[in-house]
Amino acid sequence: MALTRRQRSRLVRWGVYAATLALLAVTALSVDWGRLYDALFDWDIAKQLFPDVLTVAAKNTLIFTTLGFVGALLLGLLLALMRLSSAKPYRWFAAGYIEVFRGIPALVTIVLIGFGLPIALGVRVPGIYGPGALALSVVYGAYLAETIRAGIEAIPKGQMEAARSLGMSHVRAMVTIVIPQAFRVIIPPLTNEFVALLKDTSLISVLGVTAATLELTRFGRSAVNTYANATPLIVVGVVYLVLTVPLTRLAGYLEKRSRRAR
Amino acid sequence: MRRTRSWMALLLVLTLGVAATACGDDDDDSGSTDTTAASSDTTAAAGGETAATLDGVTLVSDGELTVCTDSPYPPFEFEGDDGEQTGFDMELLRVLIAPLDLELAPTVTPFDGIWLQPAAGTCDLVGSAMTITPERQAAALFSDPYFDADQSLLVRVDDQDTYATLDSLAGAVIAVQTGTTGEAYAQENAPEGAEVKSFDEAAAMFLALESGDVAAILQDFPVNAYRATQDDQFVVTETFTTGEQYGFGASLDNTALIDVINTRLAEVRDSGEYDEVFSEWFGEAPQ
């Protein structure tokens, strides 16, 4: 084959394109579209899910997510500062906490906090959203701690030194100079964690759901039973996207803006 | 660049392979493999003579009766000490299929919508303490009833005077399992101000009752009664006669399999084998 390198790579690329197209065409031809529509895109069923899918299910998913994420941020910041602290016990505690709650599946933590705490200690987390939101905060606090720590460590030492030489205390320099810059650095991973947390709210239903605490996934699953059809799952999937896509766009915008600010 | 070329060849082969499998997908509406089980003319040592044959019965996997069950749900289905699924449903099914040269292959499936599983090709039969209801009969073919079950209330021993009846639960939380007849019964009959909380699995309901998260569990009487004998912190306070009966469910077009099950059910009721299994799990002969 007396081809130049460029010709060869072009040939390869078009080969891949052609193969992909052929695959798509074959798939499209072999799918029974009528049955697919009946099972997954039944418009009449989809219409019946509104407005409840938004006013009840999406609302509860968002409440769980917001409470869980705010809690996780505060906990994560605290743990990150403990890990960076000069006091050894703090460092050990934070490291241990992060290892444990990153290592345990979220579902187990949810069951432990929802049922384990009351059975073992007689402690009950108040509120209908309380146990689920707290469990998610506990799990995601561990993840966010590492993210935030990485952000703080990414800020050049000179920033802290400059602030200290202006006469700021260590704490004040952290709060006004280092942490704000750290958060700017970690917007992308924070967005990732937020989306992951939003999807993990579907695990909370293991604690039992009432008409008031039904969230999206569980709503979809019970509707699948009611109608003996998978359309509700597609609807719920779309609603999840409607919640997450604008958020990732917003994060992208914030990222751009903070790049300009530098 | 030899590497590039062999890589392309691999991709092509892969594409063709996928295409071939996609084309081979014929448009009949059975999701399962078409293995018609060989009829068993040979009399198995275990069960003696039976009028039932597997002629025309299509099974999900050859030589096995694949059964969807929401285990653990003692005493009907749960994992025994040897790791095998056991319980009244499982042992009755084993007795039913003994002369048919079949192995029981339980598949653990959440109860929520379990009667739709045979139609999806997940299993041949649902055996999961499942009440026969008109709604479920629209989506699954049921065998003759094999068990009578009513609903009941399970509460903590300390609360047995406070929550003696369903009506006393006004303002309290009642646990039910998603997709069950108990859930429907609670939603229709719970007193004003009581909150109905649905759980995915029975195990979570017992945890919730123990932790004080709920005041009572409303579900099938045999399950609550069995739990109360196993665990002295719970007690059954009220039973509701609903005339419910359990049946085994198959997909709507699987009359052949349901015929076999019904034939065998009649045989084991006549032979006394049914009563044996019953008293093994409930300590007394059926009423």
Coordinates of C-alpha atoms in Angstrom, one line a residue, chain B residues 1-230:
Chain B
M1 CA 1.2 0.4 9.2
R2 CA 0.2 -3.2 9.6
R3 CA -1.5 -2.4 12.9
T4 CA -3.9 0.0 11.5
R5 CA -5.0 -2.5 8.9
S6 CA -5.6 -5.4 11.2
W7 CA -7.5 -3.0 13.5
M8 CA -9.8 -2.1 10.7
A9 CA -10.3 -5.7 9.8
L10 CA -11.3 -6.4 13.3
L11 CA -13.8 -3.5 13.3
L12 CA -15.3 -4.8 10.1
V13 CA -15.7 -8.3 11.4
L14 CA -17.3 -6.9 14.6
T15 CA -19.7 -4.8 12.6
L16 CA -20.7 -7.7 10.4
G17 CA -21.1 -9.9 13.4
V18 CA -23.4 -7.4 15.1
A19 CA -25.3 -6.9 11.9
A20 CA -25.8 -10.7 11.5
T21 CA -27.2 -11.1 15.0
A22 CA -29.4 -8.1 14.4
C23 CA -30.8 -9.6 11.2
G24 CA -31.3 -13.0 12.8
D25 CA -33.7 -11.4 15.2
D26 CA -37.0 -12.7 13.8
D27 CA -40.2 -10.9 14.5
D28 CA -42.1 -13.5 16.5
D29 CA -43.2 -12.2 19.8
S30 CA -41.6 -14.7 22.2
G31 CA -38.7 -13.3 24.0
S32 CA -37.5 -16.7 25.1
T33 CA -35.5 -19.3 23.4
D34 CA -37.7 -21.9 21.6
T35 CA -36.8 -25.0 23.4
T36 CA -39.7 -27.2 23.6
A37 CA -39.0 -29.5 26.4
A38 CA -39.1 -33.2 25.6
S39 CA -42.2 -34.8 26.9
S40 CA -41.4 -37.0 29.9
D41 CA -43.0 -40.4 29.2
T42 CA -40.6 -41.9 31.7
T43 CA -42.1 -42.1 35.1
A44 CA -39.7 -40.4 37.5
A45 CA -39.0 -42.3 40.7
A46 CA -40.0 -39.4 42.8
G47 CA -43.5 -38.8 41.8
G48 CA -45.0 -42.0 40.4
E49 CA -47.7 -41.8 37.8
T50 CA -49.0 -38.4 36.6
A51 CA -51.5 -37.4 33.9
A52 CA -49.5 -34.2 33.2
T53 CA -47.0 -34.1 30.3
L54 CA -44.8 -31.3 29.1
D55 CA -46.0 -31.7 25.5
G56 CA -46.1 -28.2 23.9
V57 CA -44.7 -26.5 26.9
T58 CA -42.1 -23.9 26.1
L59 CA -39.5 -23.3 28.8
V60 CA -37.1 -20.4 29.3
S61 CA -34.3 -22.8 29.8
D62 CA -34.3 -26.5 29.1
G63 CA -34.9 -29.0 31.9
E64 CA -35.7 -26.3 34.4
L65 CA -38.8 -24.6 35.6
T66 CA -37.6 -21.0 36.0
V67 CA -39.7 -19.3 38.8
C68 CA -39.8 -15.6 39.6
T69 CA -40.1 -15.1 43.3
D70 CA -39.8 -12.2 45.7
S71 CA -37.6 -13.9 48.3
P72 CA -37.3 -13.4 51.3
Y73 CA -40.9 -13.6 52.2
P74 CA -41.1 -16.3 54.9
P75 CA -42.7 -18.7 55.2
F76 CA -43.5 -18.8 51.5
E77 CA -40.1 -18.2 50.1
F78 CA -36.7 -17.6 51.6
E79 CA -33.1 -18.8 51.4
G80 CA -32.6 -21.9 53.5
D81 CA -29.4 -22.7 55.5
D82 CA -28.0 -24.6 52.4
G83 CA -28.4 -21.5 50.2
E84 CA -31.3 -23.0 48.3
Q85 CA -34.6 -21.2 48.1
T86 CA -37.2 -22.9 50.3
G87 CA -40.5 -22.1 51.9
F88 CA -44.1 -23.3 51.2
D89 CA -44.2 -22.0 47.6
M90 CA -40.9 -23.4 46.6
E91 CA -41.5 -26.8 48.3
L92 CA -45.0 -27.1 46.8
L93 CA -43.6 -26.3 43.3
R94 CA -40.9 -28.9 43.8
V95 CA -43.5 -31.5 44.7
L96 CA -45.6 -30.4 41.6
I97 CA -42.8 -30.8 39.1
A98 CA -41.1 -33.9 40.7
P99 CA -42.6 -36.4 38.2
L100 CA -41.8 -34.1 35.2
D101 CA -38.0 -34.4 35.1
L102 CA -37.7 -30.7 35.8
E103 CA -35.4 -28.8 38.2
L104 CA -36.8 -25.8 40.1
A105 CA -34.7 -22.7 39.2
P106 CA -35.9 -19.8 41.4
T107 CA -35.1 -16.3 40.2
V108 CA -35.3 -13.6 42.9
T109 CA -37.4 -10.7 41.5
P110 CA -39.0 -7.6 43.3
F111 CA -42.7 -8.2 43.8
D112 CA -43.6 -4.9 42.3
G113 CA -45.1 -5.9 38.9
I114 CA -43.8 -9.5 39.2
W115 CA -46.8 -10.9 37.3
L116 CA -45.5 -9.2 34.1
Q117 CA -42.2 -11.1 34.2
P118 CA -43.3 -14.3 32.4
A119 CA -44.5 -12.2 29.4
A120 CA -41.1 -10.5 29.4
G121 CA -39.5 -13.9 29.1
T122 CA -37.7 -13.7 32.5
C123 CA -39.3 -16.8 33.9
D124 CA -41.8 -19.5 33.1
L125 CA -43.9 -19.0 36.2
V126 CA -44.4 -16.7 39.2
G127 CA -44.6 -18.4 42.5
S128 CA -44.5 -15.7 45.1
A129 CA -47.4 -15.7 47.5
M130 CA -49.3 -13.9 44.8
T131 CA -53.0 -13.2 45.2
I132 CA -55.2 -13.8 42.1
T133 CA -56.9 -10.4 41.2
P134 CA -58.8 -9.3 38.1
E135 CA -56.2 -6.6 37.4
R136 CA -53.4 -9.2 37.5
Q137 CA -55.4 -11.7 35.4
A138 CA -55.4 -9.1 32.6
A139 CA -51.6 -9.4 32.3
A140 CA -51.0 -13.0 33.4
L141 CA -52.5 -16.4 33.3
F142 CA -53.2 -17.9 36.7
S143 CA -53.3 -21.4 37.9
D144 CA -56.0 -22.7 40.2
P145 CA -55.8 -21.3 43.7
Y146 CA -53.3 -23.1 45.9
F147 CA -53.6 -21.2 49.2
D148 CA -56.2 -19.1 51.1
A149 CA -54.8 -15.9 52.6
D150 CA -56.3 -13.0 54.5
Q151 CA -54.8 -9.7 55.4
S152 CA -53.7 -8.8 59.0
L153 CA -52.0 -6.2 61.2
L154 CA -48.7 -6.8 62.9
V155 CA -47.6 -4.3 65.6
R156 CA -44.9 -4.1 68.3
V157 CA -45.8 -6.0 71.5
D158 CA -45.8 -2.7 73.5
D159 CA -48.4 -1.2 71.3
Q160 CA -50.8 -4.2 71.1
D161 CA -53.5 -2.4 73.2
T162 CA -53.0 1.0 71.5
Y163 CA -53.2 -0.4 68.0
A164 CA -55.5 -3.3 68.4
T165 CA -57.5 -2.5 65.3
L166 CA -57.1 -0.8 62.0
D167 CA -59.4 2.0 63.1
S168 CA -57.1 2.7 66.1
L169 CA -54.3 3.7 63.6
A170 CA -55.7 7.1 62.8
G171 CA -52.8 9.6 62.8
A172 CA -50.2 6.7 62.7
V173 CA -48.1 5.3 59.9
I174 CA -49.0 1.9 58.3
A175 CA -46.4 0.0 56.4
V176 CA -47.4 -1.9 53.2
Q177 CA -45.5 -3.6 50.4
T178 CA -45.5 -1.9 47.0
G179 CA -47.8 -3.6 44.5
T180 CA -49.5 -5.9 47.0
T181 CA -53.1 -6.5 47.8
G182 CA -52.3 -5.3 51.3
E183 CA -51.3 -2.0 49.9
A184 CA -54.6 -1.7 48.0
Y185 CA -56.5 -2.8 51.2
A186 CA -54.8 -0.2 53.3
Q187 CA -55.4 2.6 50.8
E188 CA -59.1 1.7 50.8
N189 CA -59.7 1.0 54.4
A190 CA -57.2 2.9 56.5
P191 CA -58.9 5.4 58.9
E192 CA -58.9 9.1 58.2
G193 CA -55.5 10.6 59.1
A194 CA -53.5 7.4 58.9
E195 CA -50.5 7.5 56.6
V196 CA -49.8 4.6 54.3
K197 CA -46.1 4.0 53.6
S198 CA -45.0 1.7 50.8
F199 CA -41.9 -0.4 51.0
D200 CA -40.1 -2.3 48.2
E201 CA -39.4 -5.3 50.3
A202 CA -40.9 -7.1 53.3
A203 CA -37.5 -7.1 55.1
A204 CA -37.5 -3.3 55.1
M205 CA -41.0 -3.2 56.6
F206 CA -39.9 -5.3 59.6
L207 CA -36.9 -3.0 60.1
A208 CA -39.2 0.0 60.0
L209 CA -41.6 -1.5 62.5
E210 CA -38.7 -2.4 64.8
S211 CA -37.2 1.1 64.5
G212 CA -40.6 2.8 65.3
D213 CA -40.7 4.3 61.9
V214 CA -44.1 2.8 61.4
A215 CA -46.8 1.8 63.8
A216 CA -48.1 -1.3 62.1
I217 CA -47.5 -3.6 59.1
L218 CA -50.6 -4.5 57.0
Q219 CA -49.9 -7.6 54.9
D220 CA -50.9 -11.3 54.3
F221 CA -51.8 -13.0 57.5
P222 CA -49.5 -16.1 57.1
V223 CA -46.4 -13.9 56.7
N224 CA -47.2 -11.7 59.7
A225 CA -48.2 -14.7 61.8
Y226 CA -44.9 -16.5 60.9
R227 CA -42.9 -13.4 61.8
A228 CA -44.7 -13.1 65.2
T229 CA -43.8 -16.8 66.0
Q230 CA -40.1 -16.1 65.0

